[in-house]
Amino acid sequence: MAETQLDASRGRMIVRCLSPGCVHVALLDARSLFGSTRDWPVAGTSLRFRCVCGGRESRISYVGETTPVETQPAPDAIHLWG
């Protein structure tokens, strides 16, 4: 299946921890982590990641490669939960 133009523009994935009081966020390269767009996590609430605070509920969103990100999150703020 060919990737659509929309999928190709969603190269950066933002994962925000939803634990009360936690402000951790991670900016990840979805293509290098998951490969084909069909394997990328769906945008919205997810339990696929674990925050360094121990929280397991997060919100996933995507931005294009050229979209500026206002704050630079720590690259290891949220780790994949196996």
PDB file of N, CA and C in Angstrom:
ATOM      1  N   MET A   1       0.856  -1.184   0.000  1.00  0.00           N
ATOM      2  CA  MET A   1       0.000   0.000   0.000  1.00  0.00           C
ATOM      3  C   MET A   1       0.896   1.239   0.000  1.00  0.00           C
ATOM      4  N   ALA A   2       0.616   2.182  -0.864  1.00  0.00           N
ATOM      5  CA  ALA A   2       1.404   3.409  -0.952  1.00  0.00           C
ATOM      6  C   ALA A   2       1.005   4.371   0.157  1.00  0.00           C
ATOM      7  N   GLU A   3       1.999   5.088   0.667  1.00  0.00           N
ATOM      8  CA  GLU A   3       1.717   6.089   1.693  1.00  0.00           C
ATOM      9  C   GLU A   3       1.106   7.318   1.033  1.00  0.00           C
ATOM     10  N   THR A   4       0.172   7.932   1.709  1.00  0.00           N
ATOM     11  CA  THR A   4      -0.458   9.123   1.168  1.00  0.00           C
ATOM     12  C   THR A   4       0.389  10.341   1.479  1.00  0.00           C
ATOM     13  N   GLN A   5       0.122  11.441   0.802  1.00  0.00           N
ATOM     14  CA  GLN A   5       0.831  12.696   1.046  1.00  0.00           C
ATOM     15  C   GLN A   5       0.637  13.154   2.487  1.00  0.00           C
ATOM     16  N   LEU A   6      -0.557  12.969   3.024  1.00  0.00           N
ATOM     17  CA  LEU A   6      -0.840  13.358   4.408  1.00  0.00           C
ATOM     18  C   LEU A   6       0.013  12.553   5.373  1.00  0.00           C
ATOM     19  N   ASP A   7       0.100  11.239   5.173  1.00  0.00           N
ATOM     20  CA  ASP A   7       0.897  10.395   6.057  1.00  0.00           C
ATOM     21  C   ASP A   7       2.368  10.787   6.028  1.00  0.00           C
ATOM     22  N   ALA A   8       2.884  11.094   4.861  1.00  0.00           N
ATOM     23  CA  ALA A   8       4.295  11.440   4.717  1.00  0.00           C
ATOM     24  C   ALA A   8       4.631  12.736   5.440  1.00  0.00           C
ATOM     25  N   SER A   9       3.650  13.629   5.602  1.00  0.00           N
ATOM     26  CA  SER A   9       3.912  14.906   6.268  1.00  0.00           C
ATOM     27  C   SER A   9       3.863  14.791   7.785  1.00  0.00           C
ATOM     28  N   ARG A  10       3.442  13.638   8.308  1.00  0.00           N
ATOM     29  CA  ARG A  10       3.311  13.459   9.754  1.00  0.00           C
ATOM     30  C   ARG A  10       4.544  12.795  10.348  1.00  0.00           C
ATOM     31  N   GLY A  11       5.720  13.248  10.001  1.00  0.00           N
ATOM     32  CA  GLY A  11       6.933  12.571  10.419  1.00  0.00           C
ATOM     33  C   GLY A  11       7.256  12.637  11.890  1.00  0.00           C
ATOM     34  N   ARG A  12       6.806  13.673  12.588  1.00  0.00           N
ATOM     35  CA  ARG A  12       7.145  13.815  14.003  1.00  0.00           C
ATOM     36  C   ARG A  12       5.944  13.496  14.878  1.00  0.00           C
ATOM     37  N   MET A  13       6.184  12.674  15.879  1.00  0.00           N
ATOM     38  CA  MET A  13       5.125  12.257  16.795  1.00  0.00           C
ATOM     39  C   MET A  13       5.397  12.905  18.150  1.00  0.00           C
ATOM     40  N   ILE A  14       4.369  13.530  18.715  1.00  0.00           N
ATOM     41  CA  ILE A  14       4.471  14.140  20.036  1.00  0.00           C
ATOM     42  C   ILE A  14       3.705  13.252  21.004  1.00  0.00           C
ATOM     43  N   VAL A  15       4.382  12.846  22.087  1.00  0.00           N
ATOM     44  CA  VAL A  15       3.765  12.014  23.115  1.00  0.00           C
ATOM     45  C   VAL A  15       3.804  12.793  24.419  1.00  0.00           C
ATOM     46  N   ARG A  16       2.626  13.096  24.969  1.00  0.00           N
ATOM     47  CA  ARG A  16       2.511  13.855  26.217  1.00  0.00           C
ATOM     48  C   ARG A  16       1.940  12.953  27.303  1.00  0.00           C
ATOM     49  N   CYS A  17       2.582  12.964  28.453  1.00  0.00           N
ATOM     50  CA  CYS A  17       2.100  12.187  29.597  1.00  0.00           C
ATOM     51  C   CYS A  17       0.816  12.832  30.124  1.00  0.00           C
ATOM     52  N   LEU A  18      -0.170  12.000  30.473  1.00  0.00           N
ATOM     53  CA  LEU A  18      -1.450  12.495  30.987  1.00  0.00           C
ATOM     54  C   LEU A  18      -1.596  12.313  32.495  1.00  0.00           C
ATOM     55  N   SER A  19      -0.513  11.916  33.180  1.00  0.00           N
ATOM     56  CA  SER A  19      -0.581  11.778  34.639  1.00  0.00           C
ATOM     57  C   SER A  19      -0.782  13.151  35.279  1.00  0.00           C
ATOM     58  N   PRO A  20      -1.595  13.244  36.322  1.00  0.00           N
ATOM     59  CA  PRO A  20      -1.815  14.523  36.983  1.00  0.00           C
ATOM     60  C   PRO A  20      -0.499  15.134  37.477  1.00  0.00           C
ATOM     61  N   GLY A  21      -0.269  16.380  37.145  1.00  0.00           N
ATOM     62  CA  GLY A  21       0.916  17.098  37.583  1.00  0.00           C
ATOM     63  C   GLY A  21       2.165  16.851  36.748  1.00  0.00           C
ATOM     64  N   CYS A  22       2.137  15.915  35.829  1.00  0.00           N
ATOM     65  CA  CYS A  22       3.317  15.612  35.007  1.00  0.00           C
ATOM     66  C   CYS A  22       3.328  16.507  33.773  1.00  0.00           C
ATOM     67  N   VAL A  23       4.499  16.989  33.424  1.00  0.00           N
ATOM     68  CA  VAL A  23       4.636  17.872  32.260  1.00  0.00           C
ATOM     69  C   VAL A  23       5.565  17.278  31.208  1.00  0.00           C
ATOM     70  N   HIS A  24       5.902  15.997  31.314  1.00  0.00           N
ATOM     71  CA  HIS A  24       6.817  15.384  30.357  1.00  0.00           C
ATOM     72  C   HIS A  24       6.188  15.243  28.981  1.00  0.00           C
ATOM     73  N   VAL A  25       7.018  15.522  27.985  1.00  0.00           N
ATOM     74  CA  VAL A  25       6.608  15.386  26.588  1.00  0.00           C
ATOM     75  C   VAL A  25       7.819  14.903  25.806  1.00  0.00           C
ATOM     76  N   ALA A  26       7.573  14.099  24.783  1.00  0.00           N
ATOM     77  CA  ALA A  26       8.664  13.605  23.938  1.00  0.00           C
ATOM     78  C   ALA A  26       8.319  13.852  22.485  1.00  0.00           C
ATOM     79  N   LEU A  27       9.306  14.273  21.721  1.00  0.00           N
ATOM     80  CA  LEU A  27       9.180  14.459  20.283  1.00  0.00           C
ATOM     81  C   LEU A  27       9.965  13.329  19.635  1.00  0.00           C
ATOM     82  N   LEU A  28       9.265  12.459  18.920  1.00  0.00           N
ATOM     83  CA  LEU A  28       9.875  11.258  18.369  1.00  0.00           C
ATOM     84  C   LEU A  28       9.736  11.222  16.851  1.00  0.00           C
ATOM     85  N   ASP A  29      10.672  10.573  16.190  1.00  0.00           N
ATOM     86  CA  ASP A  29      10.598  10.361  14.746  1.00  0.00           C
ATOM     87  C   ASP A  29       9.836   9.053  14.526  1.00  0.00           C
ATOM     88  N   ALA A  30       8.566   9.167  14.176  1.00  0.00           N
ATOM     89  CA  ALA A  30       7.707   7.988  14.038  1.00  0.00           C
ATOM     90  C   ALA A  30       8.218   7.037  12.965  1.00  0.00           C
ATOM     91  N   ARG A  31       8.751   7.567  11.891  1.00  0.00           N
ATOM     92  CA  ARG A  31       9.214   6.722  10.791  1.00  0.00           C
ATOM     93  C   ARG A  31      10.378   5.830  11.222  1.00  0.00           C
ATOM     94  N   SER A  32      11.319   6.364  11.996  1.00  0.00           N
ATOM     95  CA  SER A  32      12.458   5.550  12.415  1.00  0.00           C
ATOM     96  C   SER A  32      12.067   4.542  13.501  1.00  0.00           C
ATOM     97  N   LEU A  33      11.068   4.867  14.324  1.00  0.00           N
ATOM     98  CA  LEU A  33      10.630   3.940  15.373  1.00  0.00           C
ATOM     99  C   LEU A  33       9.718   2.833  14.868  1.00  0.00           C
ATOM    100  N   PHE A  34       8.779   3.182  13.981  1.00  0.00           N
ATOM    101  CA  PHE A  34       7.733   2.248  13.588  1.00  0.00           C
ATOM    102  C   PHE A  34       7.750   1.846  12.117  1.00  0.00           C
ATOM    103  N   GLY A  35       8.574   2.514  11.294  1.00  0.00           N
ATOM    104  CA  GLY A  35       8.630   2.172   9.871  1.00  0.00           C
ATOM    105  C   GLY A  35       7.434   2.720   9.113  1.00  0.00           C
ATOM    106  N   SER A  36       6.760   1.853   8.396  1.00  0.00           N
ATOM    107  CA  SER A  36       5.623   2.230   7.559  1.00  0.00           C
ATOM    108  C   SER A  36       4.520   2.893   8.377  1.00  0.00           C
ATOM    109  N   THR A  37       3.841   3.852   7.775  1.00  0.00           N
ATOM    110  CA  THR A  37       2.795   4.586   8.493  1.00  0.00           C
ATOM    111  C   THR A  37       1.674   3.679   8.987  1.00  0.00           C
ATOM    112  N   ARG A  38       1.481   2.543   8.365  1.00  0.00           N
ATOM    113  CA  ARG A  38       0.409   1.637   8.825  1.00  0.00           C
ATOM    114  C   ARG A  38       0.697   1.077  10.223  1.00  0.00           C
ATOM    115  N   ASP A  39       1.968   1.115  10.649  1.00  0.00           N
ATOM    116  CA  ASP A  39       2.358   0.602  11.961  1.00  0.00           C
ATOM    117  C   ASP A  39       2.441   1.688  13.032  1.00  0.00           C
ATOM    118  N   TRP A  40       2.183   2.944  12.660  1.00  0.00           N
ATOM    119  CA  TRP A  40       2.268   4.046  13.618  1.00  0.00           C
ATOM    120  C   TRP A  40       1.085   3.999  14.574  1.00  0.00           C
ATOM    121  N   PRO A  41       1.288   4.382  15.841  1.00  0.00           N
ATOM    122  CA  PRO A  41       0.159   4.462  16.782  1.00  0.00           C
ATOM    123  C   PRO A  41      -0.855   5.500  16.305  1.00  0.00           C
ATOM    124  N   VAL A  42      -2.095   5.251  16.586  1.00  0.00           N
ATOM    125  CA  VAL A  42      -3.168   6.169  16.215  1.00  0.00           C
ATOM    126  C   VAL A  42      -3.098   7.392  17.117  1.00  0.00           C
ATOM    127  N   ALA A  43      -3.347   8.576  16.557  1.00  0.00           N
ATOM    128  CA  ALA A  43      -3.384   9.800  17.356  1.00  0.00           C
ATOM    129  C   ALA A  43      -4.509   9.700  18.380  1.00  0.00           C
ATOM    130  N   GLY A  44      -4.263  10.256  19.555  1.00  0.00           N
ATOM    131  CA  GLY A  44      -5.248  10.224  20.629  1.00  0.00           C
ATOM    132  C   GLY A  44      -4.658   9.604  21.883  1.00  0.00           C
ATOM    133  N   THR A  45      -5.511   9.154  22.785  1.00  0.00           N
ATOM    134  CA  THR A  45      -5.072   8.564  24.043  1.00  0.00           C
ATOM    135  C   THR A  45      -4.485   7.179  23.799  1.00  0.00           C
ATOM    136  N   SER A  46      -3.372   6.898  24.478  1.00  0.00           N
ATOM    137  CA  SER A  46      -2.677   5.631  24.280  1.00  0.00           C
ATOM    138  C   SER A  46      -2.083   5.119  25.588  1.00  0.00           C
ATOM    139  N   LEU A  47      -1.939   3.808  25.678  1.00  0.00           N
ATOM    140  CA  LEU A  47      -1.258   3.173  26.800  1.00  0.00           C
ATOM    141  C   LEU A  47       0.043   2.520  26.316  1.00  0.00           C
ATOM    142  N   ARG A  48       0.482   2.859  25.120  1.00  0.00           N
ATOM    143  CA  ARG A  48       1.641   2.223  24.500  1.00  0.00           C
ATOM    144  C   ARG A  48       2.977   2.723  25.057  1.00  0.00           C
ATOM    145  N   PHE A  49       2.997   3.880  25.673  1.00  0.00           N
ATOM    146  CA  PHE A  49       4.232   4.475  26.165  1.00  0.00           C
ATOM    147  C   PHE A  49       4.211   4.566  27.685  1.00  0.00           C
ATOM    148  N   ARG A  50       5.403   4.618  28.271  1.00  0.00           N
ATOM    149  CA  ARG A  50       5.518   4.812  29.712  1.00  0.00           C
ATOM    150  C   ARG A  50       6.415   6.009  29.959  1.00  0.00           C
ATOM    151  N   CYS A  51       5.963   6.925  30.760  1.00  0.00           N
ATOM    152  CA  CYS A  51       6.707   8.134  31.088  1.00  0.00           C
ATOM    153  C   CYS A  51       7.736   7.823  32.173  1.00  0.00           C
ATOM    154  N   VAL A  52       8.753   8.653  32.277  1.00  0.00           N
ATOM    155  CA  VAL A  52       9.753   8.485  33.334  1.00  0.00           C
ATOM    156  C   VAL A  52       9.134   8.678  34.720  1.00  0.00           C
ATOM    157  N   CYS A  53       7.979   9.344  34.803  1.00  0.00           N
ATOM    158  CA  CYS A  53       7.295   9.519  36.092  1.00  0.00           C
ATOM    159  C   CYS A  53       6.543   8.254  36.492  1.00  0.00           C
ATOM    160  N   GLY A  54       6.432   7.294  35.587  1.00  0.00           N
ATOM    161  CA  GLY A  54       5.716   6.057  35.859  1.00  0.00           C
ATOM    162  C   GLY A  54       4.336   6.011  35.233  1.00  0.00           C
ATOM    163  N   GLY A  55       3.852   7.155  34.733  1.00  0.00           N
ATOM    164  CA  GLY A  55       2.538   7.205  34.103  1.00  0.00           C
ATOM    165  C   GLY A  55       2.509   6.398  32.817  1.00  0.00           C
ATOM    166  N   ARG A  56       1.369   5.772  32.555  1.00  0.00           N
ATOM    167  CA  ARG A  56       1.252   4.932  31.366  1.00  0.00           C
ATOM    168  C   ARG A  56       0.225   5.453  30.371  1.00  0.00           C
ATOM    169  N   GLU A  57      -0.515   6.472  30.735  1.00  0.00           N
ATOM    170  CA  GLU A  57      -1.496   7.030  29.799  1.00  0.00           C
ATOM    171  C   GLU A  57      -0.895   8.272  29.159  1.00  0.00           C
ATOM    172  N   SER A  58      -0.974   8.347  27.841  1.00  0.00           N
ATOM    173  CA  SER A  58      -0.394   9.477  27.126  1.00  0.00           C
ATOM    174  C   SER A  58      -1.306   9.889  25.983  1.00  0.00           C
ATOM    175  N   ARG A  59      -1.033  11.075  25.453  1.00  0.00           N
ATOM    176  CA  ARG A  59      -1.758  11.583  24.291  1.00  0.00           C
ATOM    177  C   ARG A  59      -0.754  11.678  23.150  1.00  0.00           C
ATOM    178  N   ILE A  60      -1.096  11.045  22.028  1.00  0.00           N
ATOM    179  CA  ILE A  60      -0.247  11.049  20.842  1.00  0.00           C
ATOM    180  C   ILE A  60      -0.832  12.013  19.818  1.00  0.00           C
ATOM    181  N   SER A  61       0.041  12.846  19.243  1.00  0.00           N
ATOM    182  CA  SER A  61      -0.354  13.706  18.130  1.00  0.00           C
ATOM    183  C   SER A  61       0.809  13.757  17.147  1.00  0.00           C
ATOM    184  N   TYR A  62       0.533  14.216  15.949  1.00  0.00           N
ATOM    185  CA  TYR A  62       1.547  14.265  14.904  1.00  0.00           C
ATOM    186  C   TYR A  62       1.660  15.673  14.337  1.00  0.00           C
ATOM    187  N   VAL A  63       2.877  16.048  13.963  1.00  0.00           N
ATOM    188  CA  VAL A  63       3.126  17.315  13.283  1.00  0.00           C
ATOM    189  C   VAL A  63       4.034  17.033  12.098  1.00  0.00           C
ATOM    190  N   GLY A  64       3.942  17.885  11.079  1.00  0.00           N
ATOM    191  CA  GLY A  64       4.793  17.726   9.913  1.00  0.00           C
ATOM    192  C   GLY A  64       6.227  18.095  10.212  1.00  0.00           C
ATOM    193  N   GLU A  65       7.130  17.656   9.364  1.00  0.00           N
ATOM    194  CA  GLU A  65       8.556  17.916   9.544  1.00  0.00           C
ATOM    195  C   GLU A  65       8.890  19.397   9.568  1.00  0.00           C
ATOM    196  N   THR A  66       8.117  20.228   8.863  1.00  0.00           N
ATOM    197  CA  THR A  66       8.436  21.652   8.785  1.00  0.00           C
ATOM    198  C   THR A  66       7.696  22.490   9.814  1.00  0.00           C
ATOM    199  N   THR A  67       6.810  21.866  10.601  1.00  0.00           N
ATOM    200  CA  THR A  67       6.067  22.599  11.613  1.00  0.00           C
ATOM    201  C   THR A  67       6.979  22.901  12.797  1.00  0.00           C
ATOM    202  N   PRO A  68       7.124  24.191  13.176  1.00  0.00           N
ATOM    203  CA  PRO A  68       7.992  24.507  14.319  1.00  0.00           C
ATOM    204  C   PRO A  68       7.379  24.018  15.623  1.00  0.00           C
ATOM    205  N   VAL A  69       8.214  23.558  16.511  1.00  0.00           N
ATOM    206  CA  VAL A  69       7.770  23.123  17.831  1.00  0.00           C
ATOM    207  C   VAL A  69       8.266  24.164  18.815  1.00  0.00           C
ATOM    208  N   GLU A  70       7.358  24.723  19.628  1.00  0.00           N
ATOM    209  CA  GLU A  70       7.695  25.836  20.511  1.00  0.00           C
ATOM    210  C   GLU A  70       8.713  25.463  21.578  1.00  0.00           C
ATOM    211  N   THR A  71       8.566  24.307  22.185  1.00  0.00           N
ATOM    212  CA  THR A  71       9.511  23.895  23.208  1.00  0.00           C
ATOM    213  C   THR A  71      10.211  22.628  22.760  1.00  0.00           C
ATOM    214  N   GLN A  72      11.461  22.492  23.107  1.00  0.00           N
ATOM    215  CA  GLN A  72      12.225  21.304  22.739  1.00  0.00           C
ATOM    216  C   GLN A  72      12.178  20.325  23.902  1.00  0.00           C
ATOM    217  N   PRO A  73      11.421  19.226  23.785  1.00  0.00           N
ATOM    218  CA  PRO A  73      11.327  18.272  24.873  1.00  0.00           C
ATOM    219  C   PRO A  73      12.604  17.454  25.001  1.00  0.00           C
ATOM    220  N   ALA A  74      12.814  16.891  26.161  1.00  0.00           N
ATOM    221  CA  ALA A  74      13.944  15.988  26.360  1.00  0.00           C
ATOM    222  C   ALA A  74      13.742  14.743  25.504  1.00  0.00           C
ATOM    223  N   PRO A  75      14.746  14.294  24.764  1.00  0.00           N
ATOM    224  CA  PRO A  75      14.566  13.159  23.853  1.00  0.00           C
ATOM    225  C   PRO A  75      14.227  11.846  24.561  1.00  0.00           C
ATOM    226  N   ASP A  76      14.578  11.708  25.831  1.00  0.00           N
ATOM    227  CA  ASP A  76      14.308  10.452  26.539  1.00  0.00           C
ATOM    228  C   ASP A  76      13.201  10.593  27.579  1.00  0.00           C
ATOM    229  N   ALA A  77      12.346  11.597  27.440  1.00  0.00           N
ATOM    230  CA  ALA A  77      11.312  11.854  28.444  1.00  0.00           C
ATOM    231  C   ALA A  77      10.318  10.714  28.543  1.00  0.00           C
ATOM    232  N   ILE A  78       9.969  10.094  27.435  1.00  0.00           N
ATOM    233  CA  ILE A  78       9.020   8.998  27.443  1.00  0.00           C
ATOM    234  C   ILE A  78       9.632   7.842  26.655  1.00  0.00           C
ATOM    235  N   HIS A  79       9.583   6.655  27.211  1.00  0.00           N
ATOM    236  CA  HIS A  79      10.174   5.482  26.587  1.00  0.00           C
ATOM    237  C   HIS A  79       9.069   4.526  26.129  1.00  0.00           C
ATOM    238  N   LEU A  80       9.370   3.749  25.094  1.00  0.00           N
ATOM    239  CA  LEU A  80       8.406   2.747  24.634  1.00  0.00           C
ATOM    240  C   LEU A  80       8.141   1.754  25.748  1.00  0.00           C
ATOM    241  N   TRP A  81       6.893   1.413  25.896  1.00  0.00           N
ATOM    242  CA  TRP A  81       6.508   0.413  26.877  1.00  0.00           C
ATOM    243  C   TRP A  81       6.325  -0.891  26.126  1.00  0.00           C
ATOM    244  N   GLY A  82       7.121  -1.891  26.439  1.00  0.00           N
ATOM    245  CA  GLY A  82       7.148  -3.161  25.711  1.00  0.00           C
ATOM    246  C   GLY A  82       5.938  -3.944  25.886  1.00  0.00           C
TER     247      GLY A  82
END
